[in-house]
Short mmCIF file of C-alpha atoms in Angstrom, two decimals:
data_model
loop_
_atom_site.label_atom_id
_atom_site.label_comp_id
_atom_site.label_asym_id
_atom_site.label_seq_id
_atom_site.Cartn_x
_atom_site.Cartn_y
_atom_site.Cartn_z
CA UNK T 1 0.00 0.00 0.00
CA UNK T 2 1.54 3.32 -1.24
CA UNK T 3 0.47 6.43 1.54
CA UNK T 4 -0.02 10.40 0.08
CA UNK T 5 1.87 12.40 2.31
CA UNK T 6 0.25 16.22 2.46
CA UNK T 7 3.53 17.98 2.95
CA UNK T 8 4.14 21.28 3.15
CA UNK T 9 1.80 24.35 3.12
CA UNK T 10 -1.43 22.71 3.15
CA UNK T 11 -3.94 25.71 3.46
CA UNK T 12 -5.99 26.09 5.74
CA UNK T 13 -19.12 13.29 8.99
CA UNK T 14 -24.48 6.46 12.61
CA UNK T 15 -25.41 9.32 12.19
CA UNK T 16 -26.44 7.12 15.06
CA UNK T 17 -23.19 7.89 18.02
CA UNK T 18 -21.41 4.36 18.52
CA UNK T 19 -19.38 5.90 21.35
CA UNK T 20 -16.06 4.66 21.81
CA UNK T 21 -12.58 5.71 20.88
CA UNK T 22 -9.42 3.50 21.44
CA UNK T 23 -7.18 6.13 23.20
CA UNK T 24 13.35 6.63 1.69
CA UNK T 25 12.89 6.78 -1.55
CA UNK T 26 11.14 9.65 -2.70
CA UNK T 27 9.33 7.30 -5.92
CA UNK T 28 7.29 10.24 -7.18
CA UNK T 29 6.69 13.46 -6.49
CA UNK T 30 3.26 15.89 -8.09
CA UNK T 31 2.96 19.05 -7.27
CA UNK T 32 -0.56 20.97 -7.00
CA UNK T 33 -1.08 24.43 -6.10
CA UNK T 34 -1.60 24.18 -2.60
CA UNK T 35 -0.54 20.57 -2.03
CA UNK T 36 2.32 18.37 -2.20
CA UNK T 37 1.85 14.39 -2.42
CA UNK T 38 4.57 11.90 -1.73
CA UNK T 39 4.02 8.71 -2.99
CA UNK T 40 6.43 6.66 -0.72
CA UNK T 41 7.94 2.92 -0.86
CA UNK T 42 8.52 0.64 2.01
CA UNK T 43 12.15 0.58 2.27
CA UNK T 44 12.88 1.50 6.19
CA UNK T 45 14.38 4.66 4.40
CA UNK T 46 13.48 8.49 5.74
CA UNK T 47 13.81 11.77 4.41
CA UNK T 48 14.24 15.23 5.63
CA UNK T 49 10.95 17.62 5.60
CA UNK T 50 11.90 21.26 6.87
CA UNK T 51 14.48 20.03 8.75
CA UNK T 52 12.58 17.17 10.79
CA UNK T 53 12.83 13.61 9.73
CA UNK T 54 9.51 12.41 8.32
CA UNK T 55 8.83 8.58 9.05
CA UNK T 56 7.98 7.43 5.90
CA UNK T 57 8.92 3.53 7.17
CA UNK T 58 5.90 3.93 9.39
CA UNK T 59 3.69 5.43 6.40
CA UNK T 60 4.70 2.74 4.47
CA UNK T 61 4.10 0.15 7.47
CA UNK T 62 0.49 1.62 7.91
CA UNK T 63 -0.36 1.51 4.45
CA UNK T 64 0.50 -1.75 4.21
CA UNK T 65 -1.57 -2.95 7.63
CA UNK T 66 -4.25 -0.90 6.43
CA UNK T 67 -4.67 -2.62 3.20
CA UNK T 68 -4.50 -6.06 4.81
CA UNK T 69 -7.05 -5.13 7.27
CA UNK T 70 -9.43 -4.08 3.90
CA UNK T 71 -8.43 -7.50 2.95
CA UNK T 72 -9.28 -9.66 5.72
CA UNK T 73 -12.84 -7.64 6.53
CA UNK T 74 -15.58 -8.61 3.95
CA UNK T 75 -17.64 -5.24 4.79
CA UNK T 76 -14.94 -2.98 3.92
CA UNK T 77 -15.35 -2.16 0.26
CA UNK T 78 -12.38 0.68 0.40
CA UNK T 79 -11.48 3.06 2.71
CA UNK T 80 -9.31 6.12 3.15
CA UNK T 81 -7.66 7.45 6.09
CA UNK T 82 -5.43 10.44 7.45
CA UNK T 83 -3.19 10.84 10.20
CA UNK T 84 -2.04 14.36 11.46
CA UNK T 85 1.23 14.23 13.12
CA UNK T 86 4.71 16.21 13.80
CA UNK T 87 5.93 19.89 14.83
CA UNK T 88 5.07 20.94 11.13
CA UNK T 89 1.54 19.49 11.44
CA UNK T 90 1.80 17.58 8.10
CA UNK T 91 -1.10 15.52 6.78
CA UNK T 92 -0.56 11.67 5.44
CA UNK T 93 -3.62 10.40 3.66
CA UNK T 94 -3.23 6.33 2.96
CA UNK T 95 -6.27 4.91 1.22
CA UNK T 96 -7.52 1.00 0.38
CA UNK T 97 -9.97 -0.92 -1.58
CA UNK T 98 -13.05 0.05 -4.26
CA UNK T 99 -14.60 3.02 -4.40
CA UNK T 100 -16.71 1.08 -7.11
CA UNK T 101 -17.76 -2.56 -7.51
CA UNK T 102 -17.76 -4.11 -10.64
CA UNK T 103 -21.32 -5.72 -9.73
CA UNK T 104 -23.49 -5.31 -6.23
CA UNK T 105 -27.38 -5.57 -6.37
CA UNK T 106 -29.78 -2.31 -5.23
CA UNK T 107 -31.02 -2.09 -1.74
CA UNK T 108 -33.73 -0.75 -3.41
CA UNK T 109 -35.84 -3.33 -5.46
CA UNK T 110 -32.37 -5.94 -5.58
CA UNK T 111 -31.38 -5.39 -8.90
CA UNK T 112 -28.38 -5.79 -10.61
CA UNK T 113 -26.21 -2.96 -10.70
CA UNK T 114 -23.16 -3.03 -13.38
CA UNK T 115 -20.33 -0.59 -12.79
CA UNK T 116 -17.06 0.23 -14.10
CA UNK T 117 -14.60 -0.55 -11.05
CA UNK T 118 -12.35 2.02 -9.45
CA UNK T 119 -10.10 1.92 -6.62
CA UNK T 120 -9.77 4.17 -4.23
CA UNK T 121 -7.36 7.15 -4.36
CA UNK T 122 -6.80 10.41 -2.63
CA UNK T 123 -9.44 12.71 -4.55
CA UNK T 124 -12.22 10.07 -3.82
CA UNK T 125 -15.11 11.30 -1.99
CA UNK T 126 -16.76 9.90 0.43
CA UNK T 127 -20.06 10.75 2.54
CA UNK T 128 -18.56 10.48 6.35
CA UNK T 129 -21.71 10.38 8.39
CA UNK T 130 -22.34 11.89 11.74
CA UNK T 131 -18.77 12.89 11.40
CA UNK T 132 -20.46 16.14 9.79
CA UNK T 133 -21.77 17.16 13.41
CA UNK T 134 -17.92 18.42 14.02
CA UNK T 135 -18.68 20.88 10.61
CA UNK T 136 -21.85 21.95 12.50
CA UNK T 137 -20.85 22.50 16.08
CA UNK T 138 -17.59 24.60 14.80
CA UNK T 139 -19.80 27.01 13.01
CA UNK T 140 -22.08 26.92 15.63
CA UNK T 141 -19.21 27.84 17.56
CA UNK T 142 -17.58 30.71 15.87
CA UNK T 143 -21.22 32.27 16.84
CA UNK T 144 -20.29 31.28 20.16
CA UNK T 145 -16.97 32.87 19.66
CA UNK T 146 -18.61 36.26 18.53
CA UNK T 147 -20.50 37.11 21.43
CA UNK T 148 -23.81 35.13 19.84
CA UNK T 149 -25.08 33.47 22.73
CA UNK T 150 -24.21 31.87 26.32
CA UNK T 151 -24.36 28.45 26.50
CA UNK T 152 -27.14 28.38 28.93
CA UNK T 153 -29.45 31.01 26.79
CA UNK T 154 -32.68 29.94 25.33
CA UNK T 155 -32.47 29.31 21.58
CA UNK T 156 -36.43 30.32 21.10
CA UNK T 157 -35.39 33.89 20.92
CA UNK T 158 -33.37 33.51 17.94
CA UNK T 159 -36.05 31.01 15.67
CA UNK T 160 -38.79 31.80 13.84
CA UNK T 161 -41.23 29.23 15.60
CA UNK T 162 -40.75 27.62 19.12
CA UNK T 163 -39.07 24.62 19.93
CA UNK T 164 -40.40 23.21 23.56
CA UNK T 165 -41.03 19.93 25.30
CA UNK T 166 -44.74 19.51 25.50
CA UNK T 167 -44.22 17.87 28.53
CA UNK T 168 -42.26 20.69 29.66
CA UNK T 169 -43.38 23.82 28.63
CA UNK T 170 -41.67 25.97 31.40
CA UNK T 171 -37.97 24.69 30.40
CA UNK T 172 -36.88 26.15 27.49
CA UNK T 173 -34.08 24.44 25.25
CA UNK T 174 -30.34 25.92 25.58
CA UNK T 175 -27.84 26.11 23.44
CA UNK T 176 -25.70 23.43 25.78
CA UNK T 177 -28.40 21.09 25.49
CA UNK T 178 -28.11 20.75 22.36
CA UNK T 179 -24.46 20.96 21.92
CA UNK T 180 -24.52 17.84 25.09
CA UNK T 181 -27.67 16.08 23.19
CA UNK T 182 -29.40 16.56 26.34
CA UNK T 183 -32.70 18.46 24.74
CA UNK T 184 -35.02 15.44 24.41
CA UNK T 185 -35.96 15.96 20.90
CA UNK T 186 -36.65 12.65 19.33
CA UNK T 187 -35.42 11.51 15.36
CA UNK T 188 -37.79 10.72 12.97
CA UNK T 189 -36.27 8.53 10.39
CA UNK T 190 -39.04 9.76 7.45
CA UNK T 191 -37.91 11.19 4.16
CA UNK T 192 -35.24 9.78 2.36
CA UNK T 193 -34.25 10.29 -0.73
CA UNK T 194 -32.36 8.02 -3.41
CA UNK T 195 -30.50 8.39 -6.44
CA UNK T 196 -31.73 11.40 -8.94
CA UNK T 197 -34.80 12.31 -6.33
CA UNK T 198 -31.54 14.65 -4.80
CA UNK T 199 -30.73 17.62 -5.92
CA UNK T 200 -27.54 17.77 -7.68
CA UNK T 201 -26.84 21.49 -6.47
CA UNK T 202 -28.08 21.99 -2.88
CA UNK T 203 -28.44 19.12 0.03
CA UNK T 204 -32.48 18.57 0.06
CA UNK T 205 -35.28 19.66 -1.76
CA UNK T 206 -36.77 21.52 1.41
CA UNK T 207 -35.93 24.34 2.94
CA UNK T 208 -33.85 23.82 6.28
CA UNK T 209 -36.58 25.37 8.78
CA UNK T 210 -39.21 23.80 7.31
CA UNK T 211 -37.28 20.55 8.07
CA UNK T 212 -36.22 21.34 11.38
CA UNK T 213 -40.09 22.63 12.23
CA UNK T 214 -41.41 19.23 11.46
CA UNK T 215 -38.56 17.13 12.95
CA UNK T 216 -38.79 18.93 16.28
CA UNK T 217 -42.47 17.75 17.10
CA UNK T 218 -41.33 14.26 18.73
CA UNK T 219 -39.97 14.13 22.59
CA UNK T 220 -38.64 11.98 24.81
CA UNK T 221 -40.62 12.02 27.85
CA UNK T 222 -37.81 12.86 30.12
CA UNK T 223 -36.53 16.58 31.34
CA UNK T 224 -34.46 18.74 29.18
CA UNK T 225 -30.99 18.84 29.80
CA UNK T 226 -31.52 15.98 32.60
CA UNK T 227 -30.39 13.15 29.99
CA UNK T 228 -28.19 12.15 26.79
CA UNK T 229 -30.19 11.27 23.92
CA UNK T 230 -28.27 11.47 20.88
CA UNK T 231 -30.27 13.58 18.66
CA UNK T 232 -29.97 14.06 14.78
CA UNK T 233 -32.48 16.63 14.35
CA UNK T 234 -30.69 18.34 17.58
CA UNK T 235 -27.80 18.96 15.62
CA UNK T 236 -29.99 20.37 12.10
CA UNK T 237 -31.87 22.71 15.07
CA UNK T 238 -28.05 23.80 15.40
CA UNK T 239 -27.60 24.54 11.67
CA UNK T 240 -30.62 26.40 11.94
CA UNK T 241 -29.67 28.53 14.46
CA UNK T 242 -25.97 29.23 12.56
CA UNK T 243 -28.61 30.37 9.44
CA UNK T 244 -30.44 32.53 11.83
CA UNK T 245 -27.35 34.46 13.66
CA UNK T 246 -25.69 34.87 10.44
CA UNK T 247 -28.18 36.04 7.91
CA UNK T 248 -26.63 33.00 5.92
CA UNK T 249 -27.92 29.44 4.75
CA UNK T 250 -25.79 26.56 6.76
CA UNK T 251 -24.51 25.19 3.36
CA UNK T 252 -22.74 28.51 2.36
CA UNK T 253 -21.56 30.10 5.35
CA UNK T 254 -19.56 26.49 6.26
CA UNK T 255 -18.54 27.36 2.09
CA UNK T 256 -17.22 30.96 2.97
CA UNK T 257 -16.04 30.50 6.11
CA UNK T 258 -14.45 27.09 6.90
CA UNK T 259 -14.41 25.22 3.67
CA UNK T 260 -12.93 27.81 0.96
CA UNK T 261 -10.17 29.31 3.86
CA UNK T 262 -9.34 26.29 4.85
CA UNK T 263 -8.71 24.89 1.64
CA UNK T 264 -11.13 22.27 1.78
CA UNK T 265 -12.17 22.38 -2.44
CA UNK T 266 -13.34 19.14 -1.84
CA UNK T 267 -16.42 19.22 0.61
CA UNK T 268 -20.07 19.90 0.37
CA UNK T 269 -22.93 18.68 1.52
CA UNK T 270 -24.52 17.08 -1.37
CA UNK T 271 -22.86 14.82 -3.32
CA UNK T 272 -20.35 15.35 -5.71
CA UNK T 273 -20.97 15.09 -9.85
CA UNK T 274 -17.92 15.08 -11.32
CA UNK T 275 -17.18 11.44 -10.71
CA UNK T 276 -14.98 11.43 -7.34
CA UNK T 277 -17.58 9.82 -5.45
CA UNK T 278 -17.77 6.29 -3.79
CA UNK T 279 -20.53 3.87 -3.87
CA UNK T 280 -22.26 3.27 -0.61
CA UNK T 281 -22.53 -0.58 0.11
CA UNK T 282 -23.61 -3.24 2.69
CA UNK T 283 -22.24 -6.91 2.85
CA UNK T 284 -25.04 -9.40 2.87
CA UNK T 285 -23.47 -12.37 3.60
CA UNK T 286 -25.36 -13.97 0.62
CA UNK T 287 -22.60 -16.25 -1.78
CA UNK T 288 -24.76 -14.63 -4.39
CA UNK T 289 -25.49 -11.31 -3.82
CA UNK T 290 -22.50 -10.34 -1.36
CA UNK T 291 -23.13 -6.65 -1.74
CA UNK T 292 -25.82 -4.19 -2.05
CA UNK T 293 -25.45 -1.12 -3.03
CA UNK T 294 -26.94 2.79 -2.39
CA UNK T 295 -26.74 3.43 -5.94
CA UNK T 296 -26.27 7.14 -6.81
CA UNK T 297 -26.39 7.74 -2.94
CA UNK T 298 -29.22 9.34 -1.10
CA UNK T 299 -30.25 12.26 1.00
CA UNK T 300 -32.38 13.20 3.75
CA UNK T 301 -34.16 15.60 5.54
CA UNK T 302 -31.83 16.39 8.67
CA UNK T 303 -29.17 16.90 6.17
CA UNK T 304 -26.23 18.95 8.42
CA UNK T 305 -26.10 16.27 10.81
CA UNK T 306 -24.68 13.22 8.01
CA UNK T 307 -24.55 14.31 4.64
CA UNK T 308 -21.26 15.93 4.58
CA UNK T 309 -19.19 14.39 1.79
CA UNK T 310 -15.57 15.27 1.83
CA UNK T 311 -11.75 13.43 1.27
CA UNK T 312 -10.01 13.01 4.22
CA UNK T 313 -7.34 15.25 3.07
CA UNK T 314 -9.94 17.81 3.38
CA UNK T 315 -11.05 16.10 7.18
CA UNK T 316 -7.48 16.60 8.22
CA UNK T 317 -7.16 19.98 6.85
CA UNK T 318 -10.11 20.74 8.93
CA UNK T 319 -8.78 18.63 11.81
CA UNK T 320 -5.47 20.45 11.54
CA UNK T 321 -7.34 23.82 12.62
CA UNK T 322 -9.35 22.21 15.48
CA UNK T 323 -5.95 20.82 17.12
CA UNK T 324 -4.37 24.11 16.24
CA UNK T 325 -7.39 25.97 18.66
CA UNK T 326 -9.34 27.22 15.99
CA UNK T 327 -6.24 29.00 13.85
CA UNK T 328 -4.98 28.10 10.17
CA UNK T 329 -2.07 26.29 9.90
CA UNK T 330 -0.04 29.52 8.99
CA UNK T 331 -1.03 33.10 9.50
CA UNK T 332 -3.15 34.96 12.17
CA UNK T 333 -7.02 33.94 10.38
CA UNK T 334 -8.78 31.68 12.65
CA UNK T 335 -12.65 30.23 13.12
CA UNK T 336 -12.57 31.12 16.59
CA UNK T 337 -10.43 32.57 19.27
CA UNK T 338 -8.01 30.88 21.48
CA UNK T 339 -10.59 31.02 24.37
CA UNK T 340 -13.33 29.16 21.85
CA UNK T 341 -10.72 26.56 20.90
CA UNK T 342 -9.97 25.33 24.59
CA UNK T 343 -13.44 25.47 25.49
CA UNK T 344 -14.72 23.58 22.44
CA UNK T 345 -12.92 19.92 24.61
CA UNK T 346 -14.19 21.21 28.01
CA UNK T 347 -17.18 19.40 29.33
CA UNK T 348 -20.16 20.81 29.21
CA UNK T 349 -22.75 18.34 30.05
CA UNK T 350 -22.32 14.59 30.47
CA UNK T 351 -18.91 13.42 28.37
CA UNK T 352 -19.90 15.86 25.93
CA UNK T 353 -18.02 19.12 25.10
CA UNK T 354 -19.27 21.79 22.74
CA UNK T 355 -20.35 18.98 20.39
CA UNK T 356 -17.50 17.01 20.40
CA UNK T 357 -17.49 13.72 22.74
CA UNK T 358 -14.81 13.35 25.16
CA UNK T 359 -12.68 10.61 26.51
CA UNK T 360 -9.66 10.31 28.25
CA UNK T 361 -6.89 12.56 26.74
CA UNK T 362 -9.13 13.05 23.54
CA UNK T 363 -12.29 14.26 21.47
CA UNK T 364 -13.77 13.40 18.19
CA UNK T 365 -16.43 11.89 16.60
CA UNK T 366 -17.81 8.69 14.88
CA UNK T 367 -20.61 7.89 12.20
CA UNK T 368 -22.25 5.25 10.44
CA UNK T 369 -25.12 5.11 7.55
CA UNK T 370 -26.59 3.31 5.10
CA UNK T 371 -23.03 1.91 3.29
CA UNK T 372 -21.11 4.31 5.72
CA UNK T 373 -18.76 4.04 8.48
CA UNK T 374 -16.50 6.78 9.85
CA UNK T 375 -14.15 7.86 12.40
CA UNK T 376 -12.46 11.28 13.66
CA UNK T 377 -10.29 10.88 16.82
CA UNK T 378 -8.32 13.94 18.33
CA UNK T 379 -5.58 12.98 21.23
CA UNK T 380 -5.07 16.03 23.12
CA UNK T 381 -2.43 15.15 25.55
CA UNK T 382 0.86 14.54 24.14
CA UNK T 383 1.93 12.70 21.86
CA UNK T 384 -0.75 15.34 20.08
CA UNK T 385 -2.17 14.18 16.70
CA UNK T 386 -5.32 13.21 15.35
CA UNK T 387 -6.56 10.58 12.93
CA UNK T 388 -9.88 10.03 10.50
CA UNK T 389 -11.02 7.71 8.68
CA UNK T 390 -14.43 6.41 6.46
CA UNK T 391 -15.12 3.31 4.52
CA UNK T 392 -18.01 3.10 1.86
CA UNK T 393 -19.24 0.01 4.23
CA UNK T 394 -21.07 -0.72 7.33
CA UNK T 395 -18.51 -1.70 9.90
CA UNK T 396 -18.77 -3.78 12.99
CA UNK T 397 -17.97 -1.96 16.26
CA UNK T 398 -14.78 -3.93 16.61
CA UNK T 399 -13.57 -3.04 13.43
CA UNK T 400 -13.94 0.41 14.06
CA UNK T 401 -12.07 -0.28 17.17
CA UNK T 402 -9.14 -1.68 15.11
CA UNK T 403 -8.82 1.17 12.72
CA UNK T 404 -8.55 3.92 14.70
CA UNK T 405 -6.44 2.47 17.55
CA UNK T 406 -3.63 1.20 14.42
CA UNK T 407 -4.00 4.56 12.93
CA UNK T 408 -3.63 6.19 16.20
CA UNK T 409 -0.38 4.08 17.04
CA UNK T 410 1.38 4.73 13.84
CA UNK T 411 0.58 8.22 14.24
CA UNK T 412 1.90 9.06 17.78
CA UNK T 413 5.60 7.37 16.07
CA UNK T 414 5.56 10.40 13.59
CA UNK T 415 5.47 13.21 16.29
CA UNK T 416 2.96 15.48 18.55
CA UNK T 417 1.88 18.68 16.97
CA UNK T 418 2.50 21.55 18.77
CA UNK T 419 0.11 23.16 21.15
CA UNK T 420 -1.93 25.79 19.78
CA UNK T 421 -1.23 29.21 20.08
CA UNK T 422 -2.54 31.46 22.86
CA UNK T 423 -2.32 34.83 21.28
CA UNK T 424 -5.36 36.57 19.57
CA UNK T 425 -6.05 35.84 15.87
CA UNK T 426 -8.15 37.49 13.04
CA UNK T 427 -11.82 35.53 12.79
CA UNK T 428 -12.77 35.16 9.39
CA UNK T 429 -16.44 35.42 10.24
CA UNK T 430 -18.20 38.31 12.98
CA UNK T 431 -21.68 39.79 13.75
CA UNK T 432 -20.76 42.58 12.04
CA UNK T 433 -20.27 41.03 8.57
CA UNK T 434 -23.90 41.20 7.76
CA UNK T 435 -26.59 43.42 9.68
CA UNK T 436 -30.61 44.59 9.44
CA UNK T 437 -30.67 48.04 8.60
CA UNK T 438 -32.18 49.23 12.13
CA UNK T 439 -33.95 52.23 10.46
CA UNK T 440 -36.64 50.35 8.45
CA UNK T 441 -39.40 49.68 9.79
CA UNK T 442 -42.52 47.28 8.23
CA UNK T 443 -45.46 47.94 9.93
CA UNK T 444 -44.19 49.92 12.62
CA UNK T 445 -42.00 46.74 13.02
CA UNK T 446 -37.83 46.31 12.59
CA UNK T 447 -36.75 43.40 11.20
CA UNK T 448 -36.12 41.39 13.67
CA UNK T 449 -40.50 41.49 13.88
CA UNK T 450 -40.20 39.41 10.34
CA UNK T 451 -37.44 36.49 11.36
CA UNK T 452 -39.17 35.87 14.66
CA UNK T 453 -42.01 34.07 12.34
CA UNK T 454 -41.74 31.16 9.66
CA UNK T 455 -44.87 32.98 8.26
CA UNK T 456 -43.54 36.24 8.49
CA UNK T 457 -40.35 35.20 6.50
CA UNK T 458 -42.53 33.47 3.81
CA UNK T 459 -44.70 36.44 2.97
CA UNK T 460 -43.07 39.91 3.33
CA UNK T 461 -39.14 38.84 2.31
CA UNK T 462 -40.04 38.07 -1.48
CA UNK T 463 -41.91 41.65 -1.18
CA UNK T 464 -40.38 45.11 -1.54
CA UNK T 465 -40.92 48.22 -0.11
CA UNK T 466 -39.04 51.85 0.01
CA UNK T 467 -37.64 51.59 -2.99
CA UNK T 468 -35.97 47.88 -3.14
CA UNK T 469 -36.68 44.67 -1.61
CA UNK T 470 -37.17 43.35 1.98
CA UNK T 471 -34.63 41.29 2.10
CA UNK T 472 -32.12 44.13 1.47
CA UNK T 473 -33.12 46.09 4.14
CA UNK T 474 -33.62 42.98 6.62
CA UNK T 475 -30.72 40.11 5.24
CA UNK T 476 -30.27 38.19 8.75
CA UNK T 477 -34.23 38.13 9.30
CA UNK T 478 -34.75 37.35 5.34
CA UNK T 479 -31.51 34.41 5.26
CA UNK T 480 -30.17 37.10 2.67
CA UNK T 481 -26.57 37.81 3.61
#
């Protein structure tokens, strides 16, 4: 097995929570505008990166153990992996398996499906899961970061209908109960999509808060913030909420703000068209019909909490700048401050931080769907380095055991990362990058009046008035920014 090594300046996804984490010859060299990838041999060799010796023996060993381990495991089709290691915080991306199969039968209606077969390589996309929660809690969090909310404020004030236990009327829902999964909203597992019913532009056919407005209506009968219930819909409530601070739909302020600065060219929330993605399957165990397949992929309504699909050079480009506290690998831009980035790992509520799950030493996240497994796995304590990975199959809980503990131990033999910086950095994203112009008014009304109504949204933001349209004068309370 031949690993990528990201080296040099690389700019800066169950959906049900399995919860648990296990704590040279250079051959060829390509060079892309903002990436360099090493495609290195086993020979027990090692070469000098910015004056550090690079471990490309245990790359090499990794690769190799990885690719066995595809072998030997029936349910994983392919797979590809990262590991973030050393003082220069390089990324190694080592991948495994088929993307494609030849031949697998639907999961819908068991038909034949005939496919050209690829492998897997470092541009192949895959959909990672509930390992898109970490893409929602960090935006969530540079809200946090800009004065948006406390953790213990009620999030009614900022959504256009109410969100309440039934059972409970007179406790409201906080922003740390949903960050802890601690709100009692229940899933509902209704309105899937396959194939070309998705939209090939945008993550669902409906609108995000009509989504979240009719996914919030089930409870568990138990008191907010009392006990974890791991909550999909909790988590879209969250992308809501980022879409309501900032004026901006979830889908592009993640694009503006973490995906384009960070470098991350490769990650959306819908899947990709131009041919990089993987094909979601399940082993059957059938001599027959050993593999089903999601063919074309799917999408559903709670889309922010699983429907991320990315590389994992992109998930360790944004892992790199979660380590690093919230700042970009070089320069003073960041997501969040210092402050944000410590706090993000410090508990909350339960084992939870602010979305991320903790365990000794660590944080990350883990994810499985429909043809989907995935891992994210963040050791804070030294060594320091962090490890992904996803497979385009459904994984036993041992397996995903066995992956990220023998990525984890080949990474901590290529070097901690430093600890991040604790001086103040530039946010790319504040308040004050889009505002409601205080001075109109709409019926005697500011803006706010409009936004603090699903109904209210629907009829006066497509109107205009004063000489150009609502939405200009009100872009937070209209989604217009």
């Amino acid at each position: 097995m031949k690993p990528f090594r990201a080296i040099g300046p690389v700019p800066l996804g169950a959906r049900y929570f399995l919860g648990f984490y296990p704590s040279l010859l250079l051959k060829q060299l390509t060079i892309f505008s903002y990436l360099i990838i090493v495609c290195a041999v086993r020979d027990g060799l090692e070469i000098i990166e910015n004056g550090t010796l690079a471990p490309l023996g245990v790359l090499s060993d990794v690769g190799d153990w990885l690719e066995n381990t595809a072998e030997k495991s029936k349910k994983i089709v392919g797979i590809s992996a990262f590991l973030l290691s050393g003082a220069s915080m390089d990324v190694d991306v080592i991948v495994a398996g088929q993307s494609v199969l030849a031949k697998a039968y639907s999961i819908r209606g068991n038909k034949l499906v005939k496919k050209k077969a690829s492998d897997v390589n470092p541009n192949t996309s895959f959909m990672v899961a509930s390992v898109s929660k970490t893409i929602v809690w960090t935006a969530l969090s540079m809200v946090f970061d800009a004065g948006g909310f406390a953790l213990d404020d009620p999030i009614n004030g900022k959504l256009p209908f109410k969100v309440q236990n039934p059972k409970f009327k007179n406790i409201p829902i906080t922003y740390k109960m949903l960050y802890a999964h601690t709100s009692g909203i229940k899933d509902i597992w209704s309105g899937y999509k396959y194939g070309s019913e998705c939209p090939i532009d945008r993550p669902y056919p409906t609108p995000l808060a009509q989504v979240v407005l009719k996914g919030t209506k089930k409870w568990y009968k138990i008191r907010p913030g009392k006990r974890e219930n791991y909550s999909n819909y909790g988590s879209a409530l969250a992308a809501l909420l980022v879409e309501r601070h900032t004026g901006m739909e979830f889908s592009r302020f993640v694009k503006k703000y973490i995906f384009d600065p960070l470098g991350m060219t490769s990650s959306q929330f819908f899947r990709p068209s131009d041919g990089t993605a993987s094909e979601q399957y399940r082993y059957t165990r059938n001599k027959k019909k050993p593999y089903k397949v999601a063919d074309g992929g799917y999408c559903f309504p709670d889309w922010p909490s699983g429907q991320l699909w990315t590389t994992t050079a992109d998930l360790g480009r944004f892992t790199t700048v979660v380590i690093n506290g919230g700042r970009l690998k070089s320069g003073n831009k960041c997501v969040y401050g210092p402050e944000t980035g410590k706090k993000v790992f410090e508990k909350t509520s339960g084992e939870s931080g602010m979305g991320w799950f903790l365990y000794s030493g660590g944080a990350g996240h883990d994810g499985g769907e429909t043809g989907v497994s995935s891992d994210l796995f963040l050791q804070l304590q030294n060594p320091r380095v962090a490890v992904g990975w996803v497979a385009n199959g459904e994984l036993t809980d041992n397996e995903f055991n066995v992956l990220t503990k023998g990525l984890l131990d080949a990474a901590k033999k290529m070097g901690t990362v430093p600890f991040p910086p604790t001086e103040n950095c530039m946010r790319m994203w504040n308040s004050s990058a889009c505002a409601d112009d205080k001075g109109f008014m709409i019926k005697g009304k500011q803006c706010q009046w409009i936004g603090q109504s699903l109904f209210r949204i629907n009829k006066f933001c497509k109107k205009n008035s004063q000489g150009k349209s609502i939405k200009e004068w009100c872009p937070v309370s209209c989604t217009n920014c």
